[in-house]
Amino acid sequence: MTPRIIEPFRIKVVEPIKLTTPGERRDFLEEAGYNAFKLRGEDVLIDLLTDSGTSAMSAEQWAGIMRGDEAYACSRSFDRFRDRIQDIFGFEHVIPTHQGRAAERILFSTLCKKGDVIPNNTHFDTTRANIEYTGAKAVDLVIHEAHQPSKYHPFKGNMDIRRLRDTIAEVGPDNVPLIMLTITNNSGGGQPVSMRNVREVKAVAQQFGIPLYIDACRFAENAYFIKTREEGYANREIKEICRELFSYADGCTMSAKKDGLANIGGFLCTNDPDLAQQERNLLILTEGFPTYGGLAGRDLEAIAVGLEEVLHDDYLRYRIASTRYLGERMSLAGVPIVEPPGGHAIYIDAKAMLSHIPVNQYPGQALVSELYLEAGIRAVEIGSVMFGQVDPQTGEETPAAMELVRLAIPRRVYTQSHIDYVVEAVLKVNERKHEIRGLRIVEQAPFLRHFTARFARVANSEVAQSGV
Ligand SMILES: Cc1ncc(COP(=O)(O)O)c(C=O)c1O
């Protein structure tokens, strides 16, 4: 029998969660226009909307909050923050920011210009938006296996090296100011990147004289996948793996709301002193003095402690095992998911599960609604509501490549019995899946419509006409 992996912590503070009745949930969902973003947090029982900024902090982190030095400039808390980051990531210049996208904005507005091209395995939406804001183009060059939900690949977040070379050759290296790699690949199912792939990307970057940056949000989860899946790393410490991985990079952006185990914060790193100076000048303009960058001293402390705790073997073993547990229990019972389970989330293939609902009736959004109605669980659609392209002239819509529903697991927040409850709810919805109807949009904004759109159930007559 394989040994049981337990939560490697005990609970010191509890936050009650509210049980609601099916009737109440129906009313709340209708009020929210079938959009989970509009549900009040207190009406949600298990919140799997995101793993960002939702971690439970440890006693040591709370102690750090009390230690926070709120000196405007050159605080002790900044020294601890910088030292911890230098120790793990190995970069010389550490620039604090209020969250990941602020680091992205500063990096891209310093390096990119109109007409440039920035390759990544898959750009996260804020990365893409910040690049496009400078007039540059963000291109995704992940391996093709990443687009096949049911296919197993141990490092489905890897960059396609041939397409990377071809892209640089096509646009010219002078128009590629940096290459990025997102670890793990959030928009591609939370899938890891192998050390070998990082080395290969670095070799291409070096050949063309282009800096390599890592989007490091889930760096510890990625390092654990390298330790457990890649030859030669089983006996290496997680920190050593991180040190090696970042040694191939020229800098990184980071949202500490993920593997910083903090509720807010981020940073930008580089080894280039001139670039660091330009970045600090921009930082002062919008974020704050270079030793706090939009954060309080106490936030810097919480991140410094979180970055140390996230590297513990027992924490990472539990973290990856609990995500895998959720994925395996669902897939063994016949629920189609993106395989293999990722680090921070499970993605249900809603197109495969609700194959009777045409993509223009948003099977992902319909599944999100059913999970809430069934059990008060909040998930998020990552499909045509989020990424469908609407032609402004004709109003015609091109659907997204996949119709996924993401169940993101906040760090150290839910116990195994919460996860068992989620599995039971998903299986119950799966049993009655043929009764589920699609949705239509009744109100939407021209940009980022998924946050605010309102939906209604399609009428029975429209169901009969479906079949796309
Ligand atoms: C891969 C990735 N990069 C960047 C970000 C942006 O970070 P933040 O939300 O802290 O701005 C996120 C947030 O979810 C992310 O997942």
Short mmCIF file of C-alpha atoms and ligand atoms in Angstrom, two decimals:
data_model
loop_
_atom_site.label_atom_id
_atom_site.label_comp_id
_atom_site.label_asym_id
_atom_site.label_seq_id
_atom_site.Cartn_x
_atom_site.Cartn_y
_atom_site.Cartn_z
CA MET A 1 0.00 0.00 0.00
CA THR A 2 1.42 3.41 -0.90
CA PRO A 3 1.85 5.60 2.18
CA ARG A 4 -0.82 8.23 2.70
CA ILE A 5 0.40 11.79 2.12
CA ILE A 6 -1.14 14.10 4.72
CA GLU A 7 -1.37 17.90 4.94
CA PRO A 8 2.02 18.84 6.50
CA PHE A 9 0.51 21.43 8.84
CA ARG A 10 -2.10 21.69 11.57
CA ILE A 11 -4.81 24.32 11.65
CA LYS A 12 -4.44 27.18 14.12
CA VAL A 13 -6.95 29.68 12.82
CA VAL A 14 -10.19 28.81 11.06
CA GLU A 15 -12.45 30.78 8.77
CA PRO A 16 -16.05 29.53 8.64
CA ILE A 17 -17.50 28.85 5.21
CA LYS A 18 -21.21 29.14 4.55
CA LEU A 19 -23.41 26.22 3.54
CA THR A 20 -26.22 27.34 1.24
CA THR A 21 -29.33 25.54 0.01
CA PRO A 22 -29.85 24.60 -3.66
CA GLY A 23 -32.68 27.17 -3.81
CA GLU A 24 -30.41 29.94 -2.51
CA ARG A 25 -27.69 29.01 -4.99
CA ARG A 26 -30.17 29.13 -7.86
CA ASP A 27 -31.18 32.65 -6.81
CA PHE A 28 -27.56 33.80 -6.34
CA LEU A 29 -26.53 32.41 -9.74
CA GLU A 30 -29.45 34.04 -11.52
CA GLU A 31 -28.67 37.34 -9.80
CA ALA A 32 -25.06 36.96 -10.99
CA GLY A 33 -26.21 36.36 -14.59
CA TYR A 34 -24.64 32.85 -14.56
CA ASN A 35 -21.22 34.45 -14.19
CA ALA A 36 -19.15 33.03 -11.30
CA PHE A 37 -17.02 36.20 -11.11
CA LYS A 38 -20.14 38.03 -9.95
CA LEU A 39 -20.98 35.68 -7.10
CA ARG A 40 -20.29 37.11 -3.66
CA GLY A 41 -17.31 35.34 -2.05
CA GLU A 42 -19.37 34.62 1.06
CA ASP A 43 -21.96 32.71 -1.00
CA VAL A 44 -19.27 30.30 -2.24
CA LEU A 45 -18.48 27.18 -0.21
CA ILE A 46 -15.28 25.95 -1.91
CA ASP A 47 -13.58 28.67 -3.95
CA LEU A 48 -11.45 27.25 -6.76
CA LEU A 49 -11.56 30.39 -8.90
CA THR A 50 -7.81 30.96 -8.53
CA ASP A 51 -4.65 29.95 -6.65
CA SER A 52 -3.42 33.57 -6.84
CA GLY A 53 -3.25 35.51 -3.58
CA THR A 54 -5.46 32.92 -1.88
CA SER A 55 -2.80 31.00 0.13
CA ALA A 56 -3.07 30.49 3.88
CA MET A 57 -0.05 32.03 5.58
CA SER A 58 1.98 30.17 8.21
CA ALA A 59 2.59 31.19 11.82
CA GLU A 60 6.11 32.25 10.76
CA GLN A 61 4.70 34.47 8.01
CA TRP A 62 2.34 36.13 10.49
CA ALA A 63 5.28 36.60 12.84
CA GLY A 64 7.09 38.23 9.91
CA ILE A 65 4.12 40.57 9.45
CA MET A 66 4.65 41.78 13.05
CA ARG A 67 8.41 42.18 12.40
CA GLY A 68 7.77 44.29 9.29
CA ASP A 69 9.99 47.36 9.21
CA GLU A 70 7.96 50.19 7.70
CA ALA A 71 10.90 52.57 7.14
CA TYR A 72 10.25 54.34 3.82
CA ALA A 73 13.75 53.66 2.49
CA CYS A 74 16.26 50.82 2.98
CA SER A 75 14.23 48.90 5.56
CA ARG A 76 15.44 45.71 7.27
CA SER A 77 12.47 43.94 5.67
CA PHE A 78 13.75 44.80 2.20
CA ASP A 79 17.17 43.36 3.10
CA ARG A 80 15.56 40.08 4.13
CA PHE A 81 13.38 40.03 1.00
CA ARG A 82 16.33 40.73 -1.34
CA ASP A 83 18.65 38.25 0.42
CA ARG A 84 16.11 35.43 0.22
CA ILE A 85 15.46 36.07 -3.48
CA GLN A 86 19.17 36.28 -4.30
CA ASP A 87 19.74 33.04 -2.42
CA ILE A 88 17.11 31.10 -4.40
CA PHE A 89 17.10 32.82 -7.79
CA GLY A 90 20.71 34.01 -7.91
CA PHE A 91 20.03 37.36 -9.64
CA GLU A 92 21.94 40.45 -8.67
CA HIS A 93 19.22 43.09 -8.89
CA VAL A 94 15.91 42.55 -7.10
CA ILE A 95 13.09 45.04 -7.68
CA PRO A 96 9.93 44.65 -5.54
CA THR A 97 6.53 45.26 -7.16
CA HIS A 98 2.95 45.12 -5.87
CA GLN A 99 2.22 42.04 -8.00
CA GLY A 100 3.38 40.14 -11.09
CA ARG A 101 1.85 42.33 -13.76
CA ALA A 102 3.64 45.43 -12.41
CA ALA A 103 6.97 43.61 -12.94
CA GLU A 104 5.81 42.73 -16.47
CA ARG A 105 4.81 46.29 -17.28
CA ILE A 106 8.18 47.65 -16.15
CA LEU A 107 10.17 44.95 -17.97
CA PHE A 108 8.30 45.20 -21.27
CA SER A 109 8.08 48.97 -21.34
CA THR A 110 11.87 49.05 -20.86
CA LEU A 111 12.75 46.38 -23.44
CA CYS A 112 10.01 46.25 -26.09
CA LYS A 113 8.96 48.52 -28.92
CA LYS A 114 6.38 48.47 -31.72
CA GLY A 115 7.01 45.63 -34.18
CA ASP A 116 9.03 43.46 -31.77
CA VAL A 117 8.13 39.81 -31.23
CA ILE A 118 8.31 38.08 -27.83
CA PRO A 119 8.19 34.27 -27.85
CA ASN A 120 7.00 32.29 -24.80
CA ASN A 121 5.74 28.73 -24.27
CA THR A 122 2.33 30.33 -23.55
CA HIS A 123 1.91 33.93 -22.47
CA PHE A 124 -0.35 34.46 -19.48
CA ASP A 125 -3.07 37.02 -20.29
CA THR A 126 -1.43 39.88 -18.31
CA THR A 127 1.94 39.12 -19.96
CA ARG A 128 0.35 39.20 -23.38
CA ALA A 129 -1.58 42.40 -22.60
CA ASN A 130 1.51 44.21 -21.26
CA ILE A 131 3.54 43.21 -24.33
CA GLU A 132 0.80 44.25 -26.74
CA TYR A 133 0.45 47.56 -24.93
CA THR A 134 4.00 48.44 -26.08
CA GLY A 135 3.05 47.62 -29.71
CA ALA A 136 5.05 44.37 -29.69
CA LYS A 137 3.60 40.96 -30.51
CA ALA A 138 3.34 38.05 -28.05
CA VAL A 139 3.69 34.61 -29.67
CA ASP A 140 3.03 31.21 -28.09
CA LEU A 141 5.39 28.41 -29.13
CA VAL A 142 4.50 25.56 -26.77
CA ILE A 143 4.99 21.97 -28.04
CA HIS A 144 2.00 20.61 -29.99
CA GLU A 145 1.20 17.95 -27.33
CA ALA A 146 -0.01 20.83 -25.13
CA HIS A 147 -3.06 21.19 -27.38
CA GLN A 148 -4.18 17.58 -26.92
CA PRO A 149 -5.93 17.44 -23.52
CA SER A 150 -5.97 13.64 -23.10
CA LYS A 151 -2.36 13.06 -24.23
CA TYR A 152 0.26 12.35 -21.55
CA HIS A 153 3.60 14.16 -21.72
CA PRO A 154 5.75 14.69 -18.59
CA PHE A 155 6.70 18.24 -19.60
CA LYS A 156 3.77 19.52 -21.61
CA GLY A 157 4.85 23.12 -20.87
CA ASN A 158 8.01 22.80 -22.99
CA MET A 159 8.84 25.31 -25.71
CA ASP A 160 8.94 23.98 -29.30
CA ILE A 161 12.61 24.63 -30.08
CA ARG A 162 12.25 24.34 -33.86
CA ARG A 163 9.42 26.88 -33.93
CA LEU A 164 11.47 29.16 -31.67
CA ARG A 165 14.41 29.10 -34.11
CA ASP A 166 12.09 29.57 -37.10
CA THR A 167 10.35 32.53 -35.45
CA ILE A 168 13.65 34.28 -34.67
CA ALA A 169 14.97 33.60 -38.17
CA GLU A 170 11.76 34.92 -39.72
CA VAL A 171 11.52 38.22 -37.80
CA GLY A 172 15.28 38.72 -37.22
CA PRO A 173 17.01 38.57 -33.82
CA ASP A 174 17.12 42.38 -33.58
CA ASN A 175 13.32 42.35 -33.33
CA VAL A 176 13.26 39.83 -30.48
CA PRO A 177 14.27 41.78 -27.36
CA LEU A 178 13.72 38.80 -25.05
CA ILE A 179 12.50 35.22 -24.92
CA MET A 180 10.25 34.13 -22.04
CA LEU A 181 9.45 30.79 -20.45
CA THR A 182 6.50 30.45 -18.09
CA ILE A 183 7.02 27.88 -15.33
CA THR A 184 4.67 26.14 -14.87
CA ASN A 185 2.64 26.96 -17.95
CA ASN A 186 -0.58 28.34 -16.40
CA SER A 187 -2.50 29.02 -19.62
CA GLY A 188 -1.48 25.57 -20.88
CA GLY A 189 -2.87 23.50 -17.98
CA GLY A 190 -0.27 24.26 -15.26
CA GLN A 191 2.16 21.93 -17.05
CA PRO A 192 5.89 21.98 -16.22
CA VAL A 193 8.95 22.81 -18.33
CA SER A 194 11.92 20.40 -18.15
CA MET A 195 15.45 21.51 -17.25
CA ARG A 196 16.57 20.14 -20.59
CA ASN A 197 14.10 22.38 -22.39
CA VAL A 198 15.29 25.42 -20.40
CA ARG A 199 18.88 24.58 -21.46
CA GLU A 200 17.81 24.22 -25.08
CA VAL A 201 15.95 27.54 -25.03
CA LYS A 202 19.01 29.15 -23.44
CA ALA A 203 21.25 27.75 -26.19
CA VAL A 204 19.01 29.34 -28.86
CA ALA A 205 18.87 32.62 -26.91
CA GLN A 206 22.66 32.67 -26.59
CA GLN A 207 23.20 31.85 -30.26
CA PHE A 208 21.16 34.91 -31.24
CA GLY A 209 22.31 37.14 -28.36
CA ILE A 210 18.78 37.46 -26.90
CA PRO A 211 18.15 37.58 -23.11
CA LEU A 212 16.05 34.80 -21.57
CA TYR A 213 13.50 35.69 -18.86
CA ILE A 214 11.50 33.30 -16.71
CA ASP A 215 7.91 34.00 -15.63
CA ALA A 216 8.57 32.37 -12.27
CA CYS A 217 5.10 32.37 -10.61
CA ARG A 218 5.06 28.63 -9.91
CA PHE A 219 8.81 27.97 -9.89
CA ALA A 220 8.80 25.63 -6.88
CA GLU A 221 6.02 23.44 -8.29
CA ASN A 222 7.97 23.28 -11.57
CA ALA A 223 11.17 22.32 -9.69
CA TYR A 224 9.30 19.50 -7.93
CA PHE A 225 8.15 18.11 -11.29
CA ILE A 226 11.77 18.21 -12.49
CA LYS A 227 12.89 16.37 -9.35
CA THR A 228 10.26 13.66 -9.73
CA ARG A 229 10.09 13.29 -13.53
CA GLU A 230 13.43 14.24 -15.07
CA GLU A 231 16.41 11.91 -15.13
CA GLY A 232 19.31 13.01 -12.94
CA TYR A 233 17.34 15.20 -10.50
CA ALA A 234 15.79 12.71 -8.05
CA ASN A 235 18.52 13.27 -5.45
CA ARG A 236 18.91 17.01 -5.89
CA GLU A 237 17.52 19.52 -3.38
CA ILE A 238 14.63 21.65 -4.67
CA LYS A 239 16.67 24.80 -4.03
CA GLU A 240 19.60 23.43 -6.04
CA ILE A 241 17.21 22.67 -8.92
CA CYS A 242 15.89 26.25 -8.74
CA ARG A 243 19.43 27.64 -8.67
CA GLU A 244 20.36 25.65 -11.76
CA LEU A 245 17.20 26.60 -13.63
CA PHE A 246 17.56 30.33 -12.98
CA SER A 247 21.30 30.22 -13.78
CA TYR A 248 20.27 29.84 -17.44
CA ALA A 249 18.17 33.03 -17.31
CA ASP A 250 19.06 36.71 -17.49
CA GLY A 251 16.18 37.72 -15.26
CA CYS A 252 12.67 36.87 -14.10
CA THR A 253 9.24 38.28 -13.31
CA MET A 254 7.38 36.89 -10.34
CA SER A 255 3.96 37.09 -8.75
CA ALA A 256 4.52 36.21 -5.08
CA LYS A 257 0.76 35.55 -4.88
CA LYS A 258 1.50 32.03 -6.14
CA ASP A 259 4.69 30.28 -4.99
CA GLY A 260 5.56 33.21 -2.69
CA LEU A 261 2.72 31.88 -0.47
CA ALA A 262 1.69 35.50 0.10
CA ASN A 263 -1.58 37.34 -0.49
CA ILE A 264 0.04 40.19 -2.42
CA GLY A 265 3.42 41.08 -3.95
CA GLY A 266 5.85 40.36 -6.74
CA PHE A 267 9.29 41.20 -8.06
CA LEU A 268 11.46 41.72 -11.11
CA CYS A 269 15.07 40.51 -11.29
CA THR A 270 17.96 41.07 -13.66
CA ASN A 271 21.74 40.76 -13.76
CA ASP A 272 22.12 43.83 -15.99
CA PRO A 273 22.98 46.94 -13.89
CA ASP A 274 21.99 49.49 -16.59
CA LEU A 275 18.66 47.81 -17.20
CA ALA A 276 18.06 47.61 -13.43
CA GLN A 277 18.64 51.36 -13.18
CA GLN A 278 16.12 52.11 -15.92
CA GLU A 279 13.63 49.75 -14.30
CA ARG A 280 14.07 51.38 -10.89
CA ASN A 281 13.44 54.79 -12.47
CA LEU A 282 10.11 53.52 -13.81
CA LEU A 283 9.35 51.83 -10.49
CA ILE A 284 9.63 55.11 -8.62
CA LEU A 285 7.15 56.67 -11.02
CA THR A 286 4.27 54.30 -10.32
CA GLU A 287 5.11 51.69 -7.67
CA GLY A 288 7.31 53.41 -5.08
CA PHE A 289 10.85 53.69 -3.77
CA PRO A 290 13.11 50.81 -4.97
CA THR A 291 13.22 49.15 -1.54
CA TYR A 292 9.45 48.73 -1.19
CA GLY A 293 7.97 48.97 -4.71
CA GLY A 294 4.31 49.32 -3.75
CA LEU A 295 4.48 46.89 -0.81
CA ALA A 296 4.47 47.44 2.95
CA GLY A 297 7.53 46.23 4.91
CA ARG A 298 5.31 43.51 6.42
CA ASP A 299 4.44 42.20 2.93
CA LEU A 300 8.16 41.91 2.10
CA GLU A 301 8.60 39.84 5.28
CA ALA A 302 5.68 37.53 4.47
CA ILE A 303 7.13 36.90 1.00
CA ALA A 304 10.67 36.31 2.34
CA VAL A 305 9.33 33.61 4.68
CA GLY A 306 6.93 32.18 2.06
CA LEU A 307 9.72 31.74 -0.49
CA GLU A 308 11.61 29.63 2.02
CA GLU A 309 8.61 27.51 3.06
CA VAL A 310 7.53 26.80 -0.51
CA LEU A 311 10.79 24.88 -1.11
CA HIS A 312 10.18 22.32 1.64
CA ASP A 313 9.98 18.79 0.27
CA ASP A 314 7.06 17.80 2.49
CA TYR A 315 5.06 20.87 1.41
CA LEU A 316 5.68 20.25 -2.30
CA ARG A 317 5.01 16.51 -2.02
CA TYR A 318 1.62 17.29 -0.43
CA ARG A 319 0.87 20.12 -2.87
CA ILE A 320 1.47 18.10 -6.03
CA ALA A 321 -0.11 14.92 -4.56
CA SER A 322 -3.30 16.76 -3.55
CA THR A 323 -3.72 18.27 -7.01
CA ARG A 324 -3.03 14.87 -8.60
CA TYR A 325 -5.52 13.23 -6.17
CA LEU A 326 -8.31 15.52 -7.37
CA GLY A 327 -7.42 14.88 -11.03
CA GLU A 328 -7.06 11.12 -10.72
CA ARG A 329 -10.29 10.61 -8.76
CA MET A 330 -12.20 12.46 -11.48
CA SER A 331 -10.49 10.88 -14.47
CA LEU A 332 -10.78 7.32 -13.05
CA ALA A 333 -14.55 7.94 -12.83
CA GLY A 334 -14.65 8.98 -16.49
CA VAL A 335 -14.48 12.77 -16.28
CA PRO A 336 -12.23 14.01 -19.10
CA ILE A 337 -9.39 16.22 -17.81
CA VAL A 338 -6.18 17.69 -19.20
CA GLU A 339 -3.62 14.95 -18.60
CA PRO A 340 -1.45 14.68 -16.66
CA PRO A 341 -2.75 16.76 -13.70
CA GLY A 342 -0.88 20.08 -13.46
CA GLY A 343 0.73 21.64 -10.38
CA HIS A 344 -1.84 24.15 -9.20
CA ALA A 345 -5.06 23.18 -10.93
CA ILE A 346 -7.12 20.52 -12.66
CA TYR A 347 -8.65 21.42 -15.99
CA ILE A 348 -11.86 19.61 -17.01
CA ASP A 349 -12.34 19.19 -20.76
CA ALA A 350 -15.90 20.59 -20.90
CA LYS A 351 -16.18 20.08 -24.68
CA ALA A 352 -15.63 16.34 -24.20
CA MET A 353 -17.74 16.06 -21.04
CA LEU A 354 -20.75 18.05 -22.32
CA SER A 355 -20.40 16.97 -25.94
CA HIS A 356 -24.14 17.59 -26.54
CA ILE A 357 -23.65 21.35 -25.95
CA PRO A 358 -22.32 23.17 -29.03
CA VAL A 359 -19.34 25.46 -28.45
CA ASN A 360 -21.47 28.50 -29.28
CA GLN A 361 -23.54 27.65 -26.20
CA TYR A 362 -20.46 27.70 -23.96
CA PRO A 363 -20.16 24.21 -22.40
CA GLY A 364 -17.42 25.46 -20.03
CA GLN A 365 -19.58 28.26 -18.64
CA ALA A 366 -22.53 25.84 -18.34
CA LEU A 367 -20.34 23.44 -16.33
CA VAL A 368 -19.11 26.23 -14.04
CA SER A 369 -22.76 27.10 -13.32
CA GLU A 370 -23.67 23.48 -12.57
CA LEU A 371 -20.78 23.04 -10.13
CA TYR A 372 -22.03 26.04 -8.19
CA LEU A 373 -25.65 24.88 -8.27
CA GLU A 374 -24.70 21.35 -7.23
CA ALA A 375 -22.36 22.14 -4.36
CA GLY A 376 -21.46 25.83 -4.01
CA ILE A 377 -18.11 25.30 -5.79
CA ARG A 378 -16.69 28.20 -7.80
CA ALA A 379 -14.50 27.36 -10.82
CA VAL A 380 -13.59 29.35 -13.92
CA GLU A 381 -14.24 28.84 -17.62
CA ILE A 382 -11.15 28.90 -19.82
CA GLY A 383 -12.72 28.55 -23.24
CA SER A 384 -14.75 30.55 -25.72
CA VAL A 385 -16.20 32.96 -23.16
CA MET A 386 -12.65 33.96 -22.19
CA PHE A 387 -10.84 33.57 -25.51
CA GLY A 388 -13.52 33.52 -28.25
CA GLN A 389 -12.87 36.20 -30.90
CA VAL A 390 -15.86 38.34 -31.81
CA ASP A 391 -15.78 40.06 -35.20
CA PRO A 392 -16.73 43.70 -34.43
CA GLN A 393 -18.39 44.11 -37.87
CA THR A 394 -20.47 40.93 -38.18
CA GLY A 395 -20.66 39.95 -34.50
CA GLU A 396 -19.63 36.46 -35.58
CA GLU A 397 -17.64 34.51 -33.08
CA THR A 398 -14.63 32.23 -33.58
CA PRO A 399 -14.47 29.77 -30.69
CA ALA A 400 -11.36 29.11 -28.58
CA ALA A 401 -9.16 26.08 -29.30
CA MET A 402 -10.33 24.30 -26.12
CA GLU A 403 -13.33 24.54 -23.77
CA LEU A 404 -11.83 23.99 -20.32
CA VAL A 405 -12.99 24.53 -16.75
CA ARG A 406 -10.19 25.21 -14.28
CA LEU A 407 -10.37 24.07 -10.68
CA ALA A 408 -7.43 26.01 -9.13
CA ILE A 409 -6.38 24.90 -5.67
CA PRO A 410 -5.43 27.61 -3.16
CA ARG A 411 -2.26 26.68 -1.23
CA ARG A 412 -2.66 25.18 2.29
CA VAL A 413 -6.34 26.20 2.41
CA TYR A 414 -8.51 23.13 1.85
CA THR A 415 -8.19 19.68 3.43
CA GLN A 416 -8.60 16.29 1.80
CA SER A 417 -12.25 16.15 2.89
CA HIS A 418 -12.91 19.41 1.00
CA ILE A 419 -11.26 17.88 -2.05
CA ASP A 420 -13.34 14.67 -1.65
CA TYR A 421 -16.43 16.88 -1.53
CA VAL A 422 -15.35 18.53 -4.82
CA VAL A 423 -14.81 15.11 -6.44
CA GLU A 424 -18.28 13.92 -5.34
CA ALA A 425 -19.89 17.07 -6.72
CA VAL A 426 -18.12 16.78 -10.09
CA LEU A 427 -19.16 13.12 -10.37
CA LYS A 428 -22.79 13.96 -9.55
CA VAL A 429 -22.80 16.64 -12.25
CA ASN A 430 -21.21 14.14 -14.64
CA GLU A 431 -23.99 11.61 -13.94
CA ARG A 432 -26.69 14.07 -14.98
CA LYS A 433 -24.65 15.75 -17.70
CA HIS A 434 -27.22 15.05 -20.46
CA GLU A 435 -29.77 17.26 -18.67
CA ILE A 436 -27.43 20.27 -18.69
CA ARG A 437 -28.30 23.00 -21.15
CA GLY A 438 -25.99 25.54 -22.73
CA LEU A 439 -25.98 29.29 -22.19
CA ARG A 440 -26.23 32.36 -24.37
CA ILE A 441 -24.72 35.77 -23.72
CA VAL A 442 -27.26 38.50 -22.99
CA GLU A 443 -24.81 41.29 -22.12
CA GLN A 444 -21.06 41.65 -22.72
CA ALA A 445 -18.23 44.21 -22.66
CA PRO A 446 -16.00 44.71 -25.74
CA PHE A 447 -12.84 43.60 -23.83
CA LEU A 448 -12.22 40.87 -21.27
CA ARG A 449 -15.91 40.02 -21.37
CA HIS A 450 -15.60 36.97 -19.12
CA PHE A 451 -15.37 39.17 -16.01
CA THR A 452 -18.68 40.94 -16.49
CA ALA A 453 -20.83 39.18 -19.14
CA ARG A 454 -24.33 38.05 -18.22
CA PHE A 455 -25.81 34.79 -19.52
CA ALA A 456 -29.19 33.06 -19.75
CA ARG A 457 -30.02 29.40 -20.30
CA VAL A 458 -30.77 28.53 -23.93
CA ALA A 459 -34.42 27.72 -24.60
CA ASN A 460 -35.48 24.13 -25.34
CA SER A 461 -36.12 25.06 -29.00
CA GLU A 462 -32.47 26.21 -29.34
CA VAL A 463 -31.25 22.94 -27.77
CA ALA A 464 -33.05 21.00 -30.49
CA GLN A 465 -31.30 23.05 -33.19
CA SER A 466 -27.81 22.51 -31.79
CA GLY A 467 -25.30 20.00 -33.06
CA VAL A 468 -22.23 22.07 -33.91
C1 LIG B 1 1.85 32.70 -15.28
C2 LIG B 1 1.41 34.01 -14.71
N1 LIG B 1 2.12 35.12 -14.99
C3 LIG B 1 1.76 36.32 -14.48
C4 LIG B 1 0.68 36.46 -13.65
C5 LIG B 1 0.30 37.84 -13.15
O1 LIG B 1 0.49 37.96 -11.78
P1 LIG B 1 -0.39 38.98 -10.89
O2 LIG B 1 -1.79 38.43 -10.86
O3 LIG B 1 0.27 38.95 -9.55
O4 LIG B 1 -0.31 40.30 -11.52
C6 LIG B 1 -0.09 35.32 -13.33
C7 LIG B 1 -1.29 35.46 -12.45
O5 LIG B 1 -2.15 34.60 -12.36
C8 LIG B 1 0.29 34.06 -13.87
O6 LIG B 1 -0.39 32.94 -13.59
#
